[in-house]
Amino acid sequence: MTSLPDPHLSMVRPVAPRTPQGCEDRLRTGTPWLHLRLCLTCGNVGCCDSSPMRHACVHAATRGHPIVRSFERGEDWRWCFVHEAMV
């Protein structure tokens, strides 16, 4: 069985993190985060689903930007929120 590439990969762009120092929303409110995710469509940095506000997931749902990569040192993976799968 052959698996097809995720169709959302077409939305991946070369991006620079808009807030390389941390989660964009949490920096505004001054609250901590656990792990960071980088939106590969626009460069938004958001906190992971283990963080209380789940800003990366909320960004993906509200902006329609489904693919993120880990923004943690030493991690190299991408995730599609729509398909709930590694890509």
N, CA, C and O atoms as CSV, one atom per row, in Angstrom:
chain,resi,resn,atom,element,x,y,z
A,1,MET,N,N,0.841,-1.176,0.000
A,1,MET,CA,C,0.000,0.000,0.000
A,1,MET,C,C,0.889,1.244,0.000
A,1,MET,O,O,1.817,1.337,0.804
A,2,THR,N,N,0.623,2.177,-0.871
A,2,THR,CA,C,1.391,3.402,-0.980
A,2,THR,C,C,0.642,4.521,-0.273
A,2,THR,O,O,-0.560,4.694,-0.471
A,3,SER,N,N,1.357,5.280,0.555
A,3,SER,CA,C,0.698,6.417,1.184
A,3,SER,C,C,0.969,7.669,0.355
A,3,SER,O,O,2.076,7.871,-0.143
A,4,LEU,N,N,-0.035,8.486,0.220
A,4,LEU,CA,C,0.067,9.716,-0.555
A,4,LEU,C,C,0.578,10.840,0.339
A,4,LEU,O,O,0.310,10.852,1.540
A,5,PRO,N,N,1.316,11.787,-0.245
A,5,PRO,CA,C,1.754,12.927,0.554
A,5,PRO,C,C,0.554,13.748,1.029
A,5,PRO,O,O,-0.473,13.812,0.354
A,6,ASP,N,N,0.695,14.352,2.162
A,6,ASP,CA,C,-0.371,15.191,2.712
A,6,ASP,C,C,-0.622,16.368,1.764
A,6,ASP,O,O,0.323,17.076,1.416
A,7,PRO,N,N,-1.868,16.596,1.337
A,7,PRO,CA,C,-2.150,17.688,0.404
A,7,PRO,C,C,-1.875,19.073,1.000
A,7,PRO,O,O,-1.709,20.039,0.256
A,8,HIS,N,N,-1.828,19.176,2.313
A,8,HIS,CA,C,-1.576,20.471,2.945
A,8,HIS,C,C,-0.104,20.892,2.849
A,8,HIS,O,O,0.233,22.037,3.148
A,9,LEU,N,N,0.766,19.976,2.436
A,9,LEU,CA,C,2.177,20.341,2.283
A,9,LEU,C,C,2.357,21.448,1.250
A,9,LEU,O,O,3.369,22.150,1.267
A,10,SER,N,N,1.395,21.612,0.358
A,10,SER,CA,C,1.476,22.694,-0.633
A,10,SER,C,C,1.380,24.070,0.027
A,10,SER,O,O,1.704,25.077,-0.601
A,11,MET,N,N,0.944,24.123,1.272
A,11,MET,CA,C,0.828,25.392,1.991
A,11,MET,C,C,2.112,25.782,2.714
A,11,MET,O,O,2.209,26.881,3.260
A,12,VAL,N,N,3.092,24.891,2.722
A,12,VAL,CA,C,4.365,25.165,3.399
A,12,VAL,C,C,5.133,26.208,2.587
A,12,VAL,O,O,5.269,26.096,1.369
A,13,ARG,N,N,5.624,27.207,3.284
A,13,ARG,CA,C,6.393,28.299,2.680
A,13,ARG,C,C,7.712,28.447,3.437
A,13,ARG,O,O,7.829,27.989,4.574
A,14,PRO,N,N,8.701,29.084,2.814
A,14,PRO,CA,C,9.900,29.443,3.587
A,14,PRO,C,C,9.503,30.569,4.548
A,14,PRO,O,O,9.114,31.649,4.103
A,15,VAL,N,N,9.593,30.336,5.821
A,15,VAL,CA,C,9.154,31.325,6.811
A,15,VAL,C,C,10.268,31.611,7.810
A,15,VAL,O,O,11.167,30.796,8.022
A,16,ALA,N,N,10.184,32.771,8.405
A,16,ALA,CA,C,11.024,33.141,9.544
A,16,ALA,C,C,10.085,33.267,10.737
A,16,ALA,O,O,8.982,33.795,10.591
A,17,PRO,N,N,10.492,32.800,11.909
A,17,PRO,CA,C,9.624,32.933,13.083
A,17,PRO,C,C,9.351,34.406,13.392
A,17,PRO,O,O,10.273,35.217,13.480
A,18,ARG,N,N,8.080,34.732,13.554
A,18,ARG,CA,C,7.708,36.123,13.853
A,18,ARG,C,C,8.152,36.521,15.254
A,18,ARG,O,O,8.512,37.674,15.489
A,19,THR,N,N,8.126,35.575,16.180
A,19,THR,CA,C,8.581,35.841,17.550
A,19,THR,C,C,9.512,34.699,17.961
A,19,THR,O,O,9.078,33.771,18.644
A,20,PRO,N,N,10.777,34.752,17.559
A,20,PRO,CA,C,11.696,33.648,17.866
A,20,PRO,C,C,11.933,33.443,19.361
A,20,PRO,O,O,12.441,32.399,19.771
A,21,GLN,N,N,11.570,34.423,20.166
A,21,GLN,CA,C,11.776,34.294,21.611
A,21,GLN,C,C,10.677,33.491,22.304
A,21,GLN,O,O,10.828,33.159,23.480
A,22,GLY,N,N,9.569,33.163,21.616
A,22,GLY,CA,C,8.534,32.344,22.238
A,22,GLY,C,C,7.175,32.482,21.585
A,22,GLY,O,O,7.027,33.087,20.524
A,23,CYS,N,N,6.184,31.901,22.251
A,23,CYS,CA,C,4.796,31.908,21.765
A,23,CYS,C,C,4.295,33.340,21.654
A,23,CYS,O,O,4.299,34.091,22.629
A,24,GLU,N,N,3.868,33.706,20.460
A,24,GLU,CA,C,3.429,35.078,20.182
A,24,GLU,C,C,2.320,35.526,21.135
A,24,GLU,O,O,2.388,36.628,21.678
A,25,ASP,N,N,1.310,34.695,21.346
A,25,ASP,CA,C,0.185,35.067,22.210
A,25,ASP,C,C,0.590,35.124,23.678
A,25,ASP,O,O,0.156,36.016,24.406
A,26,ARG,N,N,1.399,34.201,24.106
A,26,ARG,CA,C,1.797,34.173,25.515
A,26,ARG,C,C,2.786,35.286,25.854
A,26,ARG,O,O,2.821,35.760,26.990
A,27,LEU,N,N,3.576,35.697,24.892
A,27,LEU,CA,C,4.466,36.840,25.135
A,27,LEU,C,C,3.648,38.099,25.406
A,27,LEU,O,O,4.046,38.938,26.213
A,28,ARG,N,N,2.500,38.232,24.731
A,28,ARG,CA,C,1.612,39.381,24.957
A,28,ARG,C,C,1.025,39.371,26.363
A,28,ARG,O,O,0.877,40.421,26.987
A,29,THR,N,N,0.689,38.172,26.861
A,29,THR,CA,C,0.037,38.076,28.171
A,29,THR,C,C,1.019,37.833,29.313
A,29,THR,O,O,0.654,37.957,30.482
A,30,GLY,N,N,2.258,37.488,28.983
A,30,GLY,CA,C,3.261,37.257,30.014
A,30,GLY,C,C,3.136,35.908,30.709
A,30,GLY,O,O,3.648,35.736,31.815
A,31,THR,N,N,2.463,34.952,30.079
A,31,THR,CA,C,2.292,33.630,30.687
A,31,THR,C,C,3.257,32.627,30.055
A,31,THR,O,O,3.662,32.807,28.907
A,32,PRO,N,N,3.631,31.577,30.781
A,32,PRO,CA,C,4.603,30.597,30.268
A,32,PRO,C,C,3.977,29.603,29.288
A,32,PRO,O,O,2.755,29.506,29.179
A,33,TRP,N,N,4.823,28.879,28.591
A,33,TRP,CA,C,4.405,27.833,27.664
A,33,TRP,C,C,5.249,26.604,27.927
A,33,TRP,O,O,6.211,26.655,28.694
A,34,LEU,N,N,4.888,25.490,27.286
A,34,LEU,CA,C,5.658,24.261,27.442
A,34,LEU,C,C,6.578,24.035,26.239
A,34,LEU,O,O,7.800,24.102,26.372
A,35,HIS,N,N,6.004,23.772,25.082
A,35,HIS,CA,C,6.786,23.521,23.875
A,35,HIS,C,C,6.258,24.410,22.759
A,35,HIS,O,O,5.087,24.790,22.754
A,36,LEU,N,N,7.131,24.737,21.819
A,36,LEU,CA,C,6.756,25.673,20.760
A,36,LEU,C,C,6.630,24.993,19.415
A,36,LEU,O,O,7.322,24.018,19.124
A,37,ARG,N,N,5.727,25.530,18.592
A,37,ARG,CA,C,5.495,25.056,17.232
A,37,ARG,C,C,5.571,26.253,16.289
A,37,ARG,O,O,5.113,27.345,16.627
A,38,LEU,N,N,6.151,26.046,15.108
A,38,LEU,CA,C,6.280,27.099,14.106
A,38,LEU,C,C,5.339,26.814,12.959
A,38,LEU,O,O,5.415,25.749,12.345
A,39,CYS,N,N,4.443,27.755,12.656
A,39,CYS,CA,C,3.543,27.627,11.514
A,39,CYS,C,C,4.379,27.740,10.246
A,39,CYS,O,O,5.119,28.707,10.068
A,40,LEU,N,N,4.259,26.755,9.374
A,40,LEU,CA,C,5.047,26.745,8.151
A,40,LEU,C,C,4.354,27.460,6.987
A,40,LEU,O,O,4.809,27.377,5.847
A,41,THR,N,N,3.267,28.155,7.274
A,41,THR,CA,C,2.628,29.000,6.267
A,41,THR,C,C,2.956,30.475,6.501
A,41,THR,O,O,3.200,31.218,5.551
A,42,CYS,N,N,2.962,30.903,7.786
A,42,CYS,CA,C,3.143,32.337,8.055
A,42,CYS,C,C,4.241,32.681,9.053
A,42,CYS,O,O,4.591,33.854,9.186
A,43,GLY,N,N,4.796,31.697,9.760
A,43,GLY,CA,C,5.855,31.990,10.718
A,43,GLY,C,C,5.379,32.261,12.133
A,43,GLY,O,O,6.186,32.622,12.989
A,44,ASN,N,N,4.082,32.096,12.404
A,44,ASN,CA,C,3.579,32.259,13.766
A,44,ASN,C,C,4.226,31.225,14.682
A,44,ASN,O,O,4.350,30.056,14.316
A,45,VAL,N,N,4.636,31.657,15.868
A,45,VAL,CA,C,5.150,30.742,16.880
A,45,VAL,C,C,4.066,30.593,17.929
A,45,VAL,O,O,3.627,31.577,18.524
A,46,GLY,N,N,3.634,29.357,18.157
A,46,GLY,CA,C,2.576,29.091,19.126
A,46,GLY,C,C,2.972,27.972,20.063
A,46,GLY,O,O,3.896,27.208,19.784
A,47,CYS,N,N,2.263,27.881,21.182
A,47,CYS,CA,C,2.550,26.836,22.165
A,47,CYS,C,C,1.785,25.550,21.816
A,47,CYS,O,O,0.763,25.583,21.131
A,48,CYS,N,N,2.300,24.440,22.296
A,48,CYS,CA,C,1.791,23.113,21.942
A,48,CYS,C,C,0.472,22.778,22.642
A,48,CYS,O,O,-0.025,23.547,23.465
A,49,ASP,N,N,-0.071,21.633,22.301
A,49,ASP,CA,C,-1.335,21.184,22.881
A,49,ASP,C,C,-1.216,20.818,24.362
A,49,ASP,O,O,-2.234,20.668,25.036
A,50,SER,N,N,-0.004,20.673,24.876
A,50,SER,CA,C,0.174,20.420,26.303
A,50,SER,C,C,0.137,21.716,27.109
A,50,SER,O,O,0.046,21.683,28.337
A,51,SER,N,N,0.207,22.843,26.431
A,51,SER,CA,C,0.077,24.144,27.090
A,51,SER,C,C,-1.403,24.460,27.241
A,51,SER,O,O,-2.201,24.073,26.387
A,52,PRO,N,N,-1.787,25.152,28.303
A,52,PRO,CA,C,-3.210,25.373,28.562
A,52,PRO,C,C,-3.998,26.017,27.415
A,52,PRO,O,O,-5.140,25.623,27.176
A,53,MET,N,N,-3.439,26.976,26.711
A,53,MET,CA,C,-4.208,27.673,25.682
A,53,MET,C,C,-4.039,27.087,24.281
A,53,MET,O,O,-4.787,27.467,23.380
A,54,ARG,N,N,-3.091,26.183,24.061
A,54,ARG,CA,C,-2.913,25.475,22.787
A,54,ARG,C,C,-2.901,26.433,21.589
A,54,ARG,O,O,-3.613,26.219,20.609
A,55,HIS,N,N,-2.090,27.481,21.679
A,55,HIS,CA,C,-2.111,28.524,20.655
A,55,HIS,C,C,-1.744,28.041,19.254
A,55,HIS,O,O,-2.279,28.569,18.279
A,56,ALA,N,N,-0.861,27.070,19.116
A,56,ALA,CA,C,-0.509,26.575,17.772
A,56,ALA,C,C,-1.724,25.920,17.114
A,56,ALA,O,O,-1.991,26.149,15.934
A,57,CYS,N,N,-2.442,25.124,17.858
A,57,CYS,CA,C,-3.635,24.448,17.342
A,57,CYS,C,C,-4.732,25.463,17.013
A,57,CYS,O,O,-5.394,25.354,15.981
A,58,VAL,N,N,-4.920,26.436,17.881
A,58,VAL,CA,C,-5.926,27.475,17.652
A,58,VAL,C,C,-5.566,28.267,16.399
A,58,VAL,O,O,-6.437,28.571,15.584
A,59,HIS,N,N,-4.297,28.601,16.242
A,59,HIS,CA,C,-3.847,29.328,15.046
A,59,HIS,C,C,-4.156,28.506,13.791
A,59,HIS,O,O,-4.684,29.036,12.814
A,60,ALA,N,N,-3.828,27.225,13.821
A,60,ALA,CA,C,-4.084,26.361,12.659
A,60,ALA,C,C,-5.566,26.341,12.301
A,60,ALA,O,O,-5.921,26.408,11.125
A,61,ALA,N,N,-6.423,26.251,13.301
A,61,ALA,CA,C,-7.865,26.165,13.059
A,61,ALA,C,C,-8.456,27.491,12.588
A,61,ALA,O,O,-9.297,27.508,11.689
A,62,THR,N,N,-8.029,28.588,13.179
A,62,THR,CA,C,-8.643,29.877,12.841
A,62,THR,C,C,-8.053,30.503,11.580
A,62,THR,O,O,-8.746,31.238,10.877
A,63,ARG,N,N,-6.802,30.225,11.290
A,63,ARG,CA,C,-6.147,30.818,10.121
A,63,ARG,C,C,-6.113,29.889,8.911
A,63,ARG,O,O,-5.837,30.318,7.791
A,64,GLY,N,N,-6.397,28.610,9.154
A,64,GLY,CA,C,-6.343,27.656,8.050
A,64,GLY,C,C,-4.919,27.314,7.642
A,64,GLY,O,O,-4.651,27.022,6.477
A,65,HIS,N,N,-4.014,27.353,8.602
A,65,HIS,CA,C,-2.599,27.025,8.371
A,65,HIS,C,C,-2.301,25.707,9.095
A,65,HIS,O,O,-1.917,25.737,10.264
A,66,PRO,N,N,-2.462,24.563,8.446
A,66,PRO,CA,C,-2.451,23.278,9.133
A,66,PRO,C,C,-1.084,22.678,9.483
A,66,PRO,O,O,-1.003,21.839,10.381
A,67,ILE,N,N,-0.010,23.086,8.798
A,67,ILE,CA,C,1.281,22.414,8.995
A,67,ILE,C,C,2.195,23.234,9.903
A,67,ILE,O,O,2.432,24.418,9.665
A,68,VAL,N,N,2.701,22.579,10.946
A,68,VAL,CA,C,3.681,23.184,11.845
A,68,VAL,C,C,4.899,22.276,11.934
A,68,VAL,O,O,4.854,21.102,11.567
A,69,ARG,N,N,5.973,22.846,12.424
A,69,ARG,CA,C,7.122,22.031,12.790
A,69,ARG,C,C,7.465,22.368,14.220
A,69,ARG,O,O,7.112,23.433,14.727
A,70,SER,N,N,8.154,21.452,14.861
A,70,SER,CA,C,8.602,21.734,16.211
A,70,SER,C,C,9.556,22.913,16.167
A,70,SER,O,O,10.383,23.020,15.262
A,71,PHE,N,N,9.439,23.791,17.142
A,71,PHE,CA,C,10.344,24.924,17.270
A,71,PHE,C,C,11.215,24.734,18.505
A,71,PHE,O,O,11.641,25.693,19.149
A,72,GLU,N,N,11.464,23.461,18.813
A,72,GLU,CA,C,12.300,23.098,19.952
A,72,GLU,C,C,13.667,22.647,19.446
A,72,GLU,O,O,13.768,21.938,18.445
A,73,ARG,N,N,14.698,23.060,20.139
A,73,ARG,CA,C,16.059,22.674,19.791
A,73,ARG,C,C,16.193,21.153,19.781
A,73,ARG,O,O,15.737,20.473,20.701
A,74,GLY,N,N,16.820,20.631,18.734
A,74,GLY,CA,C,17.070,19.197,18.639
A,74,GLY,C,C,15.910,18.377,18.090
A,74,GLY,O,O,16.047,17.166,17.916
A,75,GLU,N,N,14.769,19.011,17.812
A,75,GLU,CA,C,13.629,18.285,17.250
A,75,GLU,C,C,13.456,18.674,15.785
A,75,GLU,O,O,13.587,19.842,15.419
A,76,ASP,N,N,13.161,17.674,14.955
A,76,ASP,CA,C,13.017,17.912,13.520
A,76,ASP,C,C,11.844,17.098,13.001
A,76,ASP,O,O,12.039,16.019,12.440
A,77,TRP,N,N,10.626,17.603,13.181
A,77,TRP,CA,C,9.438,16.930,12.691
A,77,TRP,C,C,8.381,17.965,12.334
A,77,TRP,O,O,8.415,19.102,12.804
A,78,ARG,N,N,7.432,17.539,11.481
A,78,ARG,CA,C,6.311,18.385,11.073
A,78,ARG,C,C,5.006,17.640,11.355
A,78,ARG,O,O,4.967,16.410,11.361
A,79,TRP,N,N,3.958,18.395,11.583
A,79,TRP,CA,C,2.654,17.847,11.951
A,79,TRP,C,C,1.559,18.556,11.172
A,79,TRP,O,O,1.597,19.773,10.989
A,80,CYS,N,N,0.581,17.780,10.717
A,80,CYS,CA,C,-0.614,18.351,10.087
A,80,CYS,C,C,-1.760,18.265,11.081
A,80,CYS,O,O,-2.175,17.172,11.465
A,81,PHE,N,N,-2.272,19.417,11.496
A,81,PHE,CA,C,-3.393,19.432,12.447
A,81,PHE,C,C,-4.662,18.851,11.833
A,81,PHE,O,O,-5.452,18.218,12.534
A,82,VAL,N,N,-4.866,19.056,10.546
A,82,VAL,CA,C,-6.085,18.562,9.894
A,82,VAL,C,C,-6.117,17.031,9.909
A,82,VAL,O,O,-7.128,16.429,10.272
A,83,HIS,N,N,-5.016,16.413,9.517
A,83,HIS,CA,C,-4.964,14.950,9.433
A,83,HIS,C,C,-4.450,14.286,10.708
A,83,HIS,O,O,-4.406,13.059,10.804
A,84,GLU,N,N,-4.061,15.105,11.684
A,84,GLU,CA,C,-3.514,14.601,12.948
A,84,GLU,C,C,-2.439,13.558,12.680
A,84,GLU,O,O,-2.482,12.441,13.196
A,85,ALA,N,N,-1.456,13.962,11.843
A,85,ALA,CA,C,-0.402,13.032,11.432
A,85,ALA,C,C,0.902,13.776,11.174
A,85,ALA,O,O,0.912,14.955,10.819
A,86,MET,N,N,2.001,13.052,11.365
A,86,MET,CA,C,3.311,13.560,10.996
A,86,MET,C,C,3.392,13.648,9.479
A,86,MET,O,O,2.865,12.787,8.774
A,87,VAL,N,N,4.047,14.679,8.981
A,87,VAL,CA,C,4.218,14.824,7.526
A,87,VAL,C,C,5.678,15.112,7.200
A,87,VAL,O,O,6.030,15.267,6.030
